[in-house]
PDB file of C-alpha atoms in Angstrom:
ATOM      1  CA  MET W   1      -5.527 -48.355  30.064  1.00  0.00           C
ATOM      2  CA  ASN W   2      -8.334 -49.274  27.734  1.00  0.00           C
ATOM      3  CA  THR W   3     -10.049 -52.443  29.004  1.00  0.00           C
ATOM      4  CA  ALA W   4     -10.330 -53.868  25.479  1.00  0.00           C
ATOM      5  CA  VAL W   5      -6.553 -53.522  25.047  1.00  0.00           C
ATOM      6  CA  LEU W   6      -5.942 -55.292  28.358  1.00  0.00           C
ATOM      7  CA  ASP W   7      -8.318 -58.090  27.378  1.00  0.00           C
ATOM      8  CA  ALA W   8      -6.567 -58.561  24.018  1.00  0.00           C
ATOM      9  CA  VAL W   9      -3.147 -58.554  25.682  1.00  0.00           C
ATOM     10  CA  GLN W  10      -4.390 -61.168  28.141  1.00  0.00           C
ATOM     11  CA  LEU W  11      -5.462 -63.341  25.194  1.00  0.00           C
ATOM     12  CA  ALA W  12      -1.943 -63.041  23.792  1.00  0.00           C
ATOM     13  CA  LEU W  13      -0.375 -63.936  27.128  1.00  0.00           C
ATOM     14  CA  SER W  14      -2.690 -66.920  27.551  1.00  0.00           C
ATOM     15  CA  GLY W  15      -1.593 -68.375  24.214  1.00  0.00           C
ATOM     16  CA  ASP W  16      -4.681 -67.616  22.110  1.00  0.00           C
ATOM     17  CA  THR W  17      -2.513 -65.914  19.516  1.00  0.00           C
ATOM     18  CA  SER W  18      -4.949 -65.987  16.623  1.00  0.00           C
ATOM     19  CA  LEU W  19      -7.793 -64.341  18.508  1.00  0.00           C
ATOM     20  CA  ALA W  20      -5.398 -61.945  20.240  1.00  0.00           C
ATOM     21  CA  SER W  21      -3.943 -60.864  16.919  1.00  0.00           C
ATOM     22  CA  GLU W  22      -7.424 -60.324  15.506  1.00  0.00           C
ATOM     23  CA  HIS W  23      -8.530 -58.220  18.485  1.00  0.00           C
ATOM     24  CA  LEU W  24      -5.320 -56.203  18.654  1.00  0.00           C
ATOM     25  CA  THR W  25      -5.477 -55.436  14.930  1.00  0.00           C
ATOM     26  CA  GLU W  26      -9.086 -54.264  15.271  1.00  0.00           C
ATOM     27  CA  LEU W  27      -8.124 -52.048  18.202  1.00  0.00           C
ATOM     28  CA  TRP W  28      -5.156 -50.640  16.266  1.00  0.00           C
ATOM     29  CA  ASN W  29      -7.468 -49.670  13.406  1.00  0.00           C
ATOM     30  CA  GLU W  30      -9.983 -48.024  15.766  1.00  0.00           C
ATOM     31  CA  LEU W  31      -7.522 -45.997  17.856  1.00  0.00           C
ATOM     32  CA  PRO W  32      -7.135 -42.267  17.395  1.00  0.00           C
ATOM     33  CA  PRO W  33      -3.807 -41.563  15.686  1.00  0.00           C
ATOM     34  CA  ASP W  34      -2.569 -39.624  18.710  1.00  0.00           C
ATOM     35  CA  ASP W  35      -3.182 -42.345  21.317  1.00  0.00           C
ATOM     36  CA  PHE W  36       0.499 -43.155  21.347  1.00  0.00           C
ATOM     37  CA  PHE W  37       0.506 -45.121  24.585  1.00  0.00           C
ATOM     38  CA  SER W  38      -2.136 -47.594  23.379  1.00  0.00           C
ATOM     39  CA  ARG W  39      -0.499 -47.782  19.950  1.00  0.00           C
ATOM     40  CA  CYS W  40       2.822 -48.618  21.597  1.00  0.00           C
ATOM     41  CA  VAL W  41       1.327 -51.418  23.701  1.00  0.00           C
ATOM     42  CA  ILE W  42      -0.736 -52.873  20.849  1.00  0.00           C
ATOM     43  CA  ALA W  43       2.172 -52.810  18.384  1.00  0.00           C
ATOM     44  CA  HIS W  44       4.482 -54.334  21.003  1.00  0.00           C
ATOM     45  CA  TYR W  45       2.170 -57.323  21.470  1.00  0.00           C
ATOM     46  CA  LEU W  46       1.285 -57.620  17.792  1.00  0.00           C
ATOM     47  CA  ALA W  47       5.001 -57.875  17.008  1.00  0.00           C
ATOM     48  CA  ASP W  48       5.316 -60.849  19.331  1.00  0.00           C
ATOM     49  CA  LEU W  49       2.408 -62.599  17.606  1.00  0.00           C
ATOM     50  CA  GLN W  50       3.837 -62.453  14.089  1.00  0.00           C
ATOM     51  CA  PRO W  51       5.142 -65.645  12.499  1.00  0.00           C
ATOM     52  CA  ASP W  52       7.076 -63.697   9.847  1.00  0.00           C
ATOM     53  CA  PRO W  53      10.182 -61.873  11.139  1.00  0.00           C
ATOM     54  CA  HIS W  54       9.764 -59.000   8.652  1.00  0.00           C
ATOM     55  CA  THR W  55       6.221 -58.367   9.843  1.00  0.00           C
ATOM     56  CA  GLU W  56       7.411 -58.609  13.426  1.00  0.00           C
ATOM     57  CA  LEU W  57      10.075 -56.000  12.636  1.00  0.00           C
ATOM     58  CA  ASP W  58       7.421 -53.695  11.178  1.00  0.00           C
ATOM     59  CA  TRP W  59       5.349 -53.912  14.377  1.00  0.00           C
ATOM     60  CA  ASP W  60       8.446 -53.438  16.562  1.00  0.00           C
ATOM     61  CA  LEU W  61       9.215 -50.250  14.635  1.00  0.00           C
ATOM     62  CA  ARG W  62       5.643 -49.045  15.122  1.00  0.00           C
ATOM     63  CA  ALA W  63       5.852 -49.738  18.852  1.00  0.00           C
ATOM     64  CA  LEU W  64       9.067 -47.753  19.207  1.00  0.00           C
ATOM     65  CA  ASP W  65       7.784 -44.894  17.044  1.00  0.00           C
ATOM     66  CA  ALA W  66       4.645 -44.658  19.173  1.00  0.00           C
ATOM     67  CA  ALA W  67       6.641 -44.701  22.414  1.00  0.00           C
ATOM     68  CA  LEU W  68       8.941 -41.963  21.173  1.00  0.00           C
ATOM     69  CA  ALA W  69       5.961 -39.866  20.047  1.00  0.00           C
ATOM     70  CA  ALA W  70       4.237 -40.314  23.405  1.00  0.00           C
ATOM     71  CA  SER W  71       4.798 -37.943  26.255  1.00  0.00           C
ATOM     72  CA  PRO W  72       6.294 -39.490  29.391  1.00  0.00           C
ATOM     73  CA  GLU W  73       3.100 -38.439  31.196  1.00  0.00           C
ATOM     74  CA  SER W  74       0.943 -40.554  28.890  1.00  0.00           C
ATOM     75  CA  PHE W  75       2.554 -43.670  30.415  1.00  0.00           C
ATOM     76  CA  GLU W  76       1.861 -42.596  34.000  1.00  0.00           C
ATOM     77  CA  GLU W  77      -0.732 -44.596  35.911  1.00  0.00           C
ATOM     78  CA  GLN W  78      -1.429 -46.853  32.903  1.00  0.00           C
ATOM     79  CA  LEU W  79       0.436 -49.927  34.126  1.00  0.00           C
ATOM     80  CA  PRO W  80       2.014 -50.454  37.545  1.00  0.00           C
ATOM     81  CA  ASN W  81       5.648 -49.339  37.622  1.00  0.00           C
ATOM     82  CA  VAL W  82       5.803 -48.791  33.845  1.00  0.00           C
ATOM     83  CA  THR W  83       7.180 -45.482  32.688  1.00  0.00           C
ATOM     84  CA  ARG W  84       8.092 -44.615  29.136  1.00  0.00           C
ATOM     85  CA  GLU W  85      11.774 -44.593  30.064  1.00  0.00           C
ATOM     86  CA  ALA W  86      11.471 -48.016  31.705  1.00  0.00           C
ATOM     87  CA  PHE W  87       9.689 -49.439  28.649  1.00  0.00           C
ATOM     88  CA  LEU W  88      12.087 -48.101  25.994  1.00  0.00           C
ATOM     89  CA  PRO W  89      14.917 -50.610  26.656  1.00  0.00           C
ATOM     90  CA  SER W  90      12.516 -53.498  26.060  1.00  0.00           C
ATOM     91  CA  LEU W  91      11.372 -51.935  22.793  1.00  0.00           C
ATOM     92  CA  TYR W  92      14.955 -51.427  21.637  1.00  0.00           C
ATOM     93  CA  LEU W  93      15.870 -55.015  22.544  1.00  0.00           C
ATOM     94  CA  ASN W  94      12.881 -56.369  20.624  1.00  0.00           C
ATOM     95  CA  LEU W  95      13.820 -54.227  17.652  1.00  0.00           C
ATOM     96  CA  ALA W  96      17.423 -55.454  17.724  1.00  0.00           C
ATOM     97  CA  SER W  97      16.196 -59.039  17.910  1.00  0.00           C
ATOM     98  CA  SER W  98      13.919 -58.498  14.917  1.00  0.00           C
ATOM     99  CA  TYR W  99      16.756 -56.965  12.922  1.00  0.00           C
ATOM    100  CA  GLU W 100      18.888 -59.985  13.797  1.00  0.00           C
ATOM    101  CA  ARG W 101      16.161 -62.410  12.649  1.00  0.00           C
ATOM    102  CA  THR W 102      15.809 -60.515   9.368  1.00  0.00           C
ATOM    103  CA  HIS W 103      19.599 -60.779   8.901  1.00  0.00           C
ATOM    104  CA  ASP W 104      20.181 -57.030   9.206  1.00  0.00           C
ATOM    105  CA  LEU W 105      23.058 -57.362  11.638  1.00  0.00           C
ATOM    106  CA  ASP W 106      24.301 -53.802  11.120  1.00  0.00           C
ATOM    107  CA  ARG W 107      21.034 -52.395  12.470  1.00  0.00           C
ATOM    108  CA  ALA W 108      20.789 -55.059  15.169  1.00  0.00           C
TER     109      ALA W 108
END
């Protein structure tokens, strides 16, 4: 995985949400459109950093779209024990949670 993405994710995990969000957004804007694995990871973490549930939902949708567009092979050897199929349930759960927080219970 891209070292800059890992560094930005580490910022998010350490609680420096403002700087993490800034770095992840910059990386998102610089990525090639077909780097679906990195787009999935970045969108997944950007969703978690959003204070507004509608914006979080938007990023959760982007994360899922990127994962579904990615080949299963693109996930191999990126993160230990993380396959696309193993990551999808987490993305769907986050999406359902975002729908619930935006009061769209039918989609949740």
